[in-house]
Short mmCIF file of C-alpha atoms (C1' of nucleotides) in Angstrom, two decimals:
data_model
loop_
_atom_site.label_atom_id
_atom_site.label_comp_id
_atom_site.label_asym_id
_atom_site.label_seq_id
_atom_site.Cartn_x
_atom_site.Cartn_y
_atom_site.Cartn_z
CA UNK E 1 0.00 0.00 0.00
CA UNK E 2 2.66 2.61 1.15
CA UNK E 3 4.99 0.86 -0.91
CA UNK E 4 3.03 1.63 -4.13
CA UNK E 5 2.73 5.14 -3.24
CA UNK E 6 6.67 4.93 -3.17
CA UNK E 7 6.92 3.11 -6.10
CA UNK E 8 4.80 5.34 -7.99
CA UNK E 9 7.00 8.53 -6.84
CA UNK E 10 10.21 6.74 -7.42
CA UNK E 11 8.69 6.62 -10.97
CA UNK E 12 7.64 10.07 -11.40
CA UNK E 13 3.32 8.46 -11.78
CA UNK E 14 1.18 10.77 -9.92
CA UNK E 15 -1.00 8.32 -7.42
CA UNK E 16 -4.24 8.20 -7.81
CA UNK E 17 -6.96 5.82 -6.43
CA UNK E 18 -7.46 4.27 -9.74
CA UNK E 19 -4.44 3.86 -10.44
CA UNK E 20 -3.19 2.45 -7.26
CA UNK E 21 -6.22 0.15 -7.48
CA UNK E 22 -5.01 -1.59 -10.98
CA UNK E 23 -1.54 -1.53 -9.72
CA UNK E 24 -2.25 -3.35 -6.59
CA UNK E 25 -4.88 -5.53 -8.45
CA UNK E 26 -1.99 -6.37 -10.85
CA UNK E 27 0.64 -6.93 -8.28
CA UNK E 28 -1.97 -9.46 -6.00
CA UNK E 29 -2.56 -12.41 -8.57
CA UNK E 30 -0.03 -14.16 -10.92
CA UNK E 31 -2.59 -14.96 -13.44
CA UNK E 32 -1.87 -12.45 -16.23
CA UNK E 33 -4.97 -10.87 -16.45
CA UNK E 34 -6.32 -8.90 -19.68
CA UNK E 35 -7.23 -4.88 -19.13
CA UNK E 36 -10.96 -6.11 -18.86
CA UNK E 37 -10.49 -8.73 -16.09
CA UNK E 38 -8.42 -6.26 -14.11
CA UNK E 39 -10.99 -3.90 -14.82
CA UNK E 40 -13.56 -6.36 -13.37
CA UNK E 41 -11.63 -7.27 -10.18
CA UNK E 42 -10.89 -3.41 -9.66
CA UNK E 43 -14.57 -2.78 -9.97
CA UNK E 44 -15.63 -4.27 -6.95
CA UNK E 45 -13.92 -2.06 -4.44
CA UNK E 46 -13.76 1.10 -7.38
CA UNK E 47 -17.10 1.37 -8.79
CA UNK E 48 -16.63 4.78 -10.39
CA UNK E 49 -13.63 2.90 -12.35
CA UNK E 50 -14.03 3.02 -16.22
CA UNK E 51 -12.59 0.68 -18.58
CA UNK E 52 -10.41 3.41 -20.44
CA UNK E 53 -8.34 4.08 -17.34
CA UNK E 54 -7.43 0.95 -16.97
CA UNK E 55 -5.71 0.49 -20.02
CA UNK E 56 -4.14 4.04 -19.50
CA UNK E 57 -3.49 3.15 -16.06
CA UNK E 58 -1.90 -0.16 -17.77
CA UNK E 59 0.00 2.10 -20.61
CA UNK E 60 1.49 4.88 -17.94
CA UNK E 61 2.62 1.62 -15.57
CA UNK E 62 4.59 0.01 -18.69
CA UNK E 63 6.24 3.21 -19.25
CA UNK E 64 6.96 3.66 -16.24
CA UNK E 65 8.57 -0.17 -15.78
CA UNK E 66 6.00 -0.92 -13.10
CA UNK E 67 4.84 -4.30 -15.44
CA UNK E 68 5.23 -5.13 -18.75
CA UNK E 69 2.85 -6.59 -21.35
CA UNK E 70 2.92 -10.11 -22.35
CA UNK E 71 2.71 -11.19 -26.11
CA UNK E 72 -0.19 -13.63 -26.67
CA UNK E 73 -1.45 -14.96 -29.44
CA UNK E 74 -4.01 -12.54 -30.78
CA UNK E 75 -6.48 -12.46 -27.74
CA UNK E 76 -6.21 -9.17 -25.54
CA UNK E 77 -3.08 -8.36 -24.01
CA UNK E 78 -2.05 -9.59 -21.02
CA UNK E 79 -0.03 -7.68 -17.97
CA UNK E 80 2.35 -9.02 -15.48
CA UNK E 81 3.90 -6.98 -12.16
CA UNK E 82 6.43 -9.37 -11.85
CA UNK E 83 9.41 -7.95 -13.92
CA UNK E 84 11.99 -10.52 -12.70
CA UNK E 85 13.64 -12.63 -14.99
CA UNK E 86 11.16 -15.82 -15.08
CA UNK E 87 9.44 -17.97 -18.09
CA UNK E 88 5.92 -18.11 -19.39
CA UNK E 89 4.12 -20.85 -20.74
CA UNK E 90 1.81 -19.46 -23.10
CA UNK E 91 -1.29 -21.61 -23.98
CA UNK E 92 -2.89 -22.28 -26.97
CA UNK E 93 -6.63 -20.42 -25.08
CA UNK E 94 -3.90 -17.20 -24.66
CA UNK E 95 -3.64 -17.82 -20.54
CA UNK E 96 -0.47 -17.42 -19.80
CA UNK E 97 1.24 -19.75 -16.76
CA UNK E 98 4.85 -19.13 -14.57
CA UNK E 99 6.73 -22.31 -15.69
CA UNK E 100 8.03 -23.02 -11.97
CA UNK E 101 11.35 -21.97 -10.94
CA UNK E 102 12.65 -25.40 -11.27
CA UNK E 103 12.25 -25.58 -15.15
CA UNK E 104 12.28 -22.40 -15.19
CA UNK E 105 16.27 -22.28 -14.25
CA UNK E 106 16.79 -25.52 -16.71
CA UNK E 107 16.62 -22.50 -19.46
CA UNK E 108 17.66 -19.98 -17.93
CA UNK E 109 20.94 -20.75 -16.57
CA UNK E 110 21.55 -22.54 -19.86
CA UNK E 111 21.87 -19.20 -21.37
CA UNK E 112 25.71 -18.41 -21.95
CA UNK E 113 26.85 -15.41 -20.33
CA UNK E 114 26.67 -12.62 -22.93
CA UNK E 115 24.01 -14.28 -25.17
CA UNK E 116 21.69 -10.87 -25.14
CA UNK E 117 24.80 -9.36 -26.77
CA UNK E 118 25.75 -11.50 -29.03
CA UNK E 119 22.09 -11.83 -29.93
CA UNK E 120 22.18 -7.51 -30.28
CA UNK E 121 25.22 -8.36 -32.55
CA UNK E 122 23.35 -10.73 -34.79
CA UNK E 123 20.44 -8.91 -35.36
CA UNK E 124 21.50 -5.34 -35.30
CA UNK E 125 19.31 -4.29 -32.58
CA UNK E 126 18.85 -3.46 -28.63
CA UNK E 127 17.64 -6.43 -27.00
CA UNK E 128 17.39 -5.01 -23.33
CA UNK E 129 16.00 -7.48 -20.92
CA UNK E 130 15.33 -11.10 -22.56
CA UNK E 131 11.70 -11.90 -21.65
CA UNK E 132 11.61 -15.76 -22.72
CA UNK E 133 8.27 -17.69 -23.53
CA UNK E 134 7.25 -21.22 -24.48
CA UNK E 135 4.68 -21.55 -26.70
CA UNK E 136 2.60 -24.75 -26.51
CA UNK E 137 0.75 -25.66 -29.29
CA UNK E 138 -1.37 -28.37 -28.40
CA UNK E 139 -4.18 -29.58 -28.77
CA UNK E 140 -4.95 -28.77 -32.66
CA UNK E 141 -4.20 -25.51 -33.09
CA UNK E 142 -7.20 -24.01 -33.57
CA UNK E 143 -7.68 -19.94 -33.73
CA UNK E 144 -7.21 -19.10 -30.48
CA UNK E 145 -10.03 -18.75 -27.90
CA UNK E 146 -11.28 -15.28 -27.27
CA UNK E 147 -12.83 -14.89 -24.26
CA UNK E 148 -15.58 -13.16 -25.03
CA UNK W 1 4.20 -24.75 -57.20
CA UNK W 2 3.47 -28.26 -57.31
CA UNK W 3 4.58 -29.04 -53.97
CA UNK W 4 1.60 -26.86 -52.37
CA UNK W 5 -0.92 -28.97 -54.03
CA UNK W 6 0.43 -31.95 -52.76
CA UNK W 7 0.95 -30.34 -48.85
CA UNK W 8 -2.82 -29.11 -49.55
CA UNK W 9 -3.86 -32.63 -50.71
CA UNK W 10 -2.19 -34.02 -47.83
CA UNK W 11 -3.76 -32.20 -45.41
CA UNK W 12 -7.07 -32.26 -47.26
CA UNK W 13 -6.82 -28.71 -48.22
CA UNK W 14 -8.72 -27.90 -51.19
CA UNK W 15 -6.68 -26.14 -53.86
CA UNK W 16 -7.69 -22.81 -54.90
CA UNK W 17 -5.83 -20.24 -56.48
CA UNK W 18 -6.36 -17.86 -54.00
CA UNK W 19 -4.91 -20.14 -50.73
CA UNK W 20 -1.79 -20.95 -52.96
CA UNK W 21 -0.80 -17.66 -53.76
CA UNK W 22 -1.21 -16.63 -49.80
CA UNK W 23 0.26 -19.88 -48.91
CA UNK W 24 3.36 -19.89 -51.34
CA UNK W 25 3.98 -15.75 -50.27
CA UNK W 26 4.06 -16.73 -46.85
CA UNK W 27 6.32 -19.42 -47.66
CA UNK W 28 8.89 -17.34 -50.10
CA UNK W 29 9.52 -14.82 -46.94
CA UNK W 30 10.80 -15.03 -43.26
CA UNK W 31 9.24 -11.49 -42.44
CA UNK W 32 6.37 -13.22 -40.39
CA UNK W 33 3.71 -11.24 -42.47
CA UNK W 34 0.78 -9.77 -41.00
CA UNK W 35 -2.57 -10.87 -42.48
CA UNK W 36 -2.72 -7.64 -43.96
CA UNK W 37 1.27 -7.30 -45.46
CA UNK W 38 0.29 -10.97 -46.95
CA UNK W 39 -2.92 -9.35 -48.54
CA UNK W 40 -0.72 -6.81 -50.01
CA UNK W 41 1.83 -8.82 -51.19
CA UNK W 42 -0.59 -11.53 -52.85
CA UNK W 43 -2.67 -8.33 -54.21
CA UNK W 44 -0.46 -7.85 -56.68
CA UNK W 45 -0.21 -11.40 -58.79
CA UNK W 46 -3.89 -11.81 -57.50
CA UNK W 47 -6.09 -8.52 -57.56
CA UNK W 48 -9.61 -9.84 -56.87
CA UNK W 49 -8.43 -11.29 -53.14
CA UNK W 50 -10.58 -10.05 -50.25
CA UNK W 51 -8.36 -9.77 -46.98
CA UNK W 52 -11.32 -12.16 -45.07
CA UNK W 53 -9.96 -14.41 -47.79
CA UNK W 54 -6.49 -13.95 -46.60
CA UNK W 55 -7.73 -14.56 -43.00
CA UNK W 56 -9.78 -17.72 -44.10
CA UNK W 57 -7.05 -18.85 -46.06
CA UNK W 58 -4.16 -18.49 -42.87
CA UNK W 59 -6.82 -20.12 -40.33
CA UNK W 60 -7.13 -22.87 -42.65
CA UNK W 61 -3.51 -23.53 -43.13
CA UNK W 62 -2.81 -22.98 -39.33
CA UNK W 63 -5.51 -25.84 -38.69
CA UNK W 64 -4.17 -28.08 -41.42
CA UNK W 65 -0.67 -27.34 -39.69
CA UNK W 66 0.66 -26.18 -42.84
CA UNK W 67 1.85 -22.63 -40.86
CA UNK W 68 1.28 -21.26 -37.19
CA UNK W 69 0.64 -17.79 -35.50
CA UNK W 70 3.21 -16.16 -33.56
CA UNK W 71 2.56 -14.78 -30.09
CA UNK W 72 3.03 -10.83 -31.11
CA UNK W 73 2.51 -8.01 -28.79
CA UNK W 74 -1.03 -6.46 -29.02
CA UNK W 75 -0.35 -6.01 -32.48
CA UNK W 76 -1.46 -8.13 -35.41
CA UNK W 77 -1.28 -11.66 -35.91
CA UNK W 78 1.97 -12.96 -37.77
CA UNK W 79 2.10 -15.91 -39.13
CA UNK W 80 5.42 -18.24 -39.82
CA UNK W 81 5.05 -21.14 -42.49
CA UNK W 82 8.35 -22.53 -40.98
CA UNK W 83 7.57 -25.33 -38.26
CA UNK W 84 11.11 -26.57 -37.74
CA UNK W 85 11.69 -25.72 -34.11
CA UNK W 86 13.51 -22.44 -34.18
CA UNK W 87 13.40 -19.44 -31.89
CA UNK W 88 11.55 -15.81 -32.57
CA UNK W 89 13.11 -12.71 -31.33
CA UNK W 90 9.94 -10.59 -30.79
CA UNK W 91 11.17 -6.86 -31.15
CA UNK W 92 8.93 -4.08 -28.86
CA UNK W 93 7.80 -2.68 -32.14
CA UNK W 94 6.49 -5.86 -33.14
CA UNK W 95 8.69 -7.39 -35.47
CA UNK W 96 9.58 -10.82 -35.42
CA UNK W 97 12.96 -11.98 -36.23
CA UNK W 98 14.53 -15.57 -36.49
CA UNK W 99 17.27 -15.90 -34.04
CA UNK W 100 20.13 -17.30 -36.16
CA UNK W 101 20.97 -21.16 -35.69
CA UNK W 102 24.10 -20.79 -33.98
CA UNK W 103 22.38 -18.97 -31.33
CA UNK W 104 19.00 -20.88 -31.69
CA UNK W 105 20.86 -24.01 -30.90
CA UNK W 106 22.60 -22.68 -27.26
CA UNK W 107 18.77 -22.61 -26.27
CA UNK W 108 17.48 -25.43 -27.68
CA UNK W 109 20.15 -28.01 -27.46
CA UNK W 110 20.18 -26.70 -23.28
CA UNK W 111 16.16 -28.31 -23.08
CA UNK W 112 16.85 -31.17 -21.63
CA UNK W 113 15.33 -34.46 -22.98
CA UNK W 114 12.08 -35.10 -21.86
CA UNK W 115 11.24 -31.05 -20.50
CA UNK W 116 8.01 -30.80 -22.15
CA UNK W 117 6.92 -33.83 -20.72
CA UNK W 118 7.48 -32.35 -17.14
CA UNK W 119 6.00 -29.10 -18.08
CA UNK W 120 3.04 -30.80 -19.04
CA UNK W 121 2.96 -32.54 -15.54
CA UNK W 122 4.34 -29.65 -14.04
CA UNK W 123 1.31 -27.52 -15.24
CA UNK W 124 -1.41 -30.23 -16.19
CA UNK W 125 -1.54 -29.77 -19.37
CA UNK W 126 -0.74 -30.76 -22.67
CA UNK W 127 1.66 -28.97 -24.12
CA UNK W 128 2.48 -30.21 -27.75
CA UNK W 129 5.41 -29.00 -29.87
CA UNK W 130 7.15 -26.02 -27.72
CA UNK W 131 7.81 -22.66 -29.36
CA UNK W 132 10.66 -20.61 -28.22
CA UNK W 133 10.22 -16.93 -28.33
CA UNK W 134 12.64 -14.50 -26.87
CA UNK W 135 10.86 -11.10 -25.87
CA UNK W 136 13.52 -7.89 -26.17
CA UNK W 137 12.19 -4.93 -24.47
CA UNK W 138 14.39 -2.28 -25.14
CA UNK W 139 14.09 0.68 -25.25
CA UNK W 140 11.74 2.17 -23.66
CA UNK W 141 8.48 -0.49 -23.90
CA UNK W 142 6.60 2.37 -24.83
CA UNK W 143 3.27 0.78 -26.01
CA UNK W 144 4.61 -1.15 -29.40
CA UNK W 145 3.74 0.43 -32.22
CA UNK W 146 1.07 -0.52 -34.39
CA UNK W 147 1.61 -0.76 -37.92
CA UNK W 148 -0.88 1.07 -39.26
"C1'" DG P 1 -2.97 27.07 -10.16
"C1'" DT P 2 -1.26 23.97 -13.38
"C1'" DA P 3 -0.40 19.89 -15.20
"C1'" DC P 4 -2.07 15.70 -15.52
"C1'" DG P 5 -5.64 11.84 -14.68
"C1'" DT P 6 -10.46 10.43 -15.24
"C1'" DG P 7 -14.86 9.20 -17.47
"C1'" DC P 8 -17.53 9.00 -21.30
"C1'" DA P 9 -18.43 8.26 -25.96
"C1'" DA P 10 -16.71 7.89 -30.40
"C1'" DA P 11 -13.10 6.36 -33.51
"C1'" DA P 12 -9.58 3.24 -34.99
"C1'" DT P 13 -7.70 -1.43 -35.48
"C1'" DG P 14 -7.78 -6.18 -36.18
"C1'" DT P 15 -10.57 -10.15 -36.93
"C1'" DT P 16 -14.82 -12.82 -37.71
"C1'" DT P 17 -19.23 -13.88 -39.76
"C1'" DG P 18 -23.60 -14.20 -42.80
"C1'" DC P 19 -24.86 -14.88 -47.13
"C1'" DA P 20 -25.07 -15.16 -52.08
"C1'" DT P 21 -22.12 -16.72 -55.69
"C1'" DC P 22 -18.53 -19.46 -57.60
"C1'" DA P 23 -14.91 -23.20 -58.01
"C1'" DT P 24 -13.00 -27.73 -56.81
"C1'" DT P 25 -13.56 -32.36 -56.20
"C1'" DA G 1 -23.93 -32.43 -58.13
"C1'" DA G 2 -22.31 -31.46 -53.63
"C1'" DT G 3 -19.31 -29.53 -50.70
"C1'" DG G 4 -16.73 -26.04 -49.47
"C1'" DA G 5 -14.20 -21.39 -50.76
"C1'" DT G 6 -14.69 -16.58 -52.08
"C1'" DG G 7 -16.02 -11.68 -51.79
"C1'" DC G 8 -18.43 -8.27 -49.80
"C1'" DA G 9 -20.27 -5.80 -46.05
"C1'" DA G 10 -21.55 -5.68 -41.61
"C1'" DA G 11 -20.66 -7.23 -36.91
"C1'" DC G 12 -17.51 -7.81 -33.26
"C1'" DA G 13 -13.63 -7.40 -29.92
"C1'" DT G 14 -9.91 -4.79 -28.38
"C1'" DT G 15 -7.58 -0.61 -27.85
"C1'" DT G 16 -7.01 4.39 -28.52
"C1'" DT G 17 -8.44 9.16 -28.57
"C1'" DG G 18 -10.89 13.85 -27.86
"C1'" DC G 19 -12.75 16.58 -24.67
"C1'" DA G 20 -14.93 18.39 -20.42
"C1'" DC G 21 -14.24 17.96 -15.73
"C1'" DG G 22 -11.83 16.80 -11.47
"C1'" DT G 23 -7.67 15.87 -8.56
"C1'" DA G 24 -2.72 15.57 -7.10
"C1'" DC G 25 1.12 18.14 -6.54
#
DNA sequence: GTACGTGCAAAATGTTTGCATCATT
DNA sequence: AATGATGCAAACATTTTGCACGTAC
């Protein structure tokens, strides 16, 4: 609670209510949630909340490095609060699950030391922080489920 | 030419000459093309082709397995007719690059034997051939551009 | 007090669908 | 001949934007 206040100077984001309420919304599940399910869960204890300030809630908190969005595979965009260095498994509905730290490392720590740079090298282009997903692709793949 | 009817008859595609010409485009590049880049692209050898047609076209190929969509970042679907395991780099403005083999391989050859088969029973579910995508977010993950 | 966030509604994208027509098997 | 694909336009889902008002600093 404080804590996002600080975390919200530290990043220059004025705190509002709303804000803080997507924020800590985002922060209390690891499930990934789309801009209208955080929207729904924020609802509850925000009723004036509209849908449009959560996404620009969501847009001003990726600027400011507070989350980041998750690619997914055409279904809405999904969010994440936790910004360290971890794996998604990416399912064929569009959820999006933590592979547990123990697999999780099996890649990870297989990466060579300086792999980001000579992947920069390669490709001609700033790479920043590697986020790293596995895509399963099973059963049939069938368009994606939107969930309407 | 001839090998797309046979992959089509194979997969009990029917031919027409609109799904060859967006299936042998996609094939002849390794952009990852937007539904809409492959309407342009196939516009010009085949002017009558409506972009649904595009979109029927691509769902029917990525249920016959003949392509698959790529995970992309709120953006639009792109679609990869290449199914040998290989690894994306998604770029923040959308872009998706193939990681070159030499640096495919330090990730892939690290999976140990038999990891997807724990991530299934890690997570409970089945998780098919696994894609590899690494996620750069620099700079600034402003909110990726949309190519409009 | 000023700059910025919010809420609403409308626009902009990206994708899907209904239906009449046409092509492939 | 029958089944399924195409083209068009309209529907739909998701995200963005313009503007009047309110709130944090």
């Amino acid at each position: 609670m404080a804590d996002i206040r600080k975390s919200f100077q530290k990043a220059g984001l004025r705190h509002t209510r709303q804000r803080e309420a997507v924020f800590a919304a985002l922060c209390a599940t690891n499930a990934h949630p789309t801009a209208e399910e955080l929207f729904e869960m924020v609802r509850e204890c925000e009723p004036g909340l509209s849908l449009a300030t959560v996404y620009n809630s969501l847009d001003a908190l990726t600027d400011a490095r507070l989350c980041q969005r998750l690619p997914s595979n055409g279904g809405p965009i999904r969010y994440d609060a936790d910004l360290r260095q971890h794996v998604h498994l990416v399912l064929p509905d569009g959820r999006v699950l933590d592979v547990p730290d123990h697999l999780a490392s099996q890649v990870l720590d297989s990466l060579p030391e300086g792999f980001a740079d000579r992947l920069e090298a390669c490709c001609g282009i700033p790479v920043g922080s590697l986020g790293i997903q596995l895509v399963a692709s099973e059963p049939i793949q069938t368009k994606p489920a939107r969930d309407h």
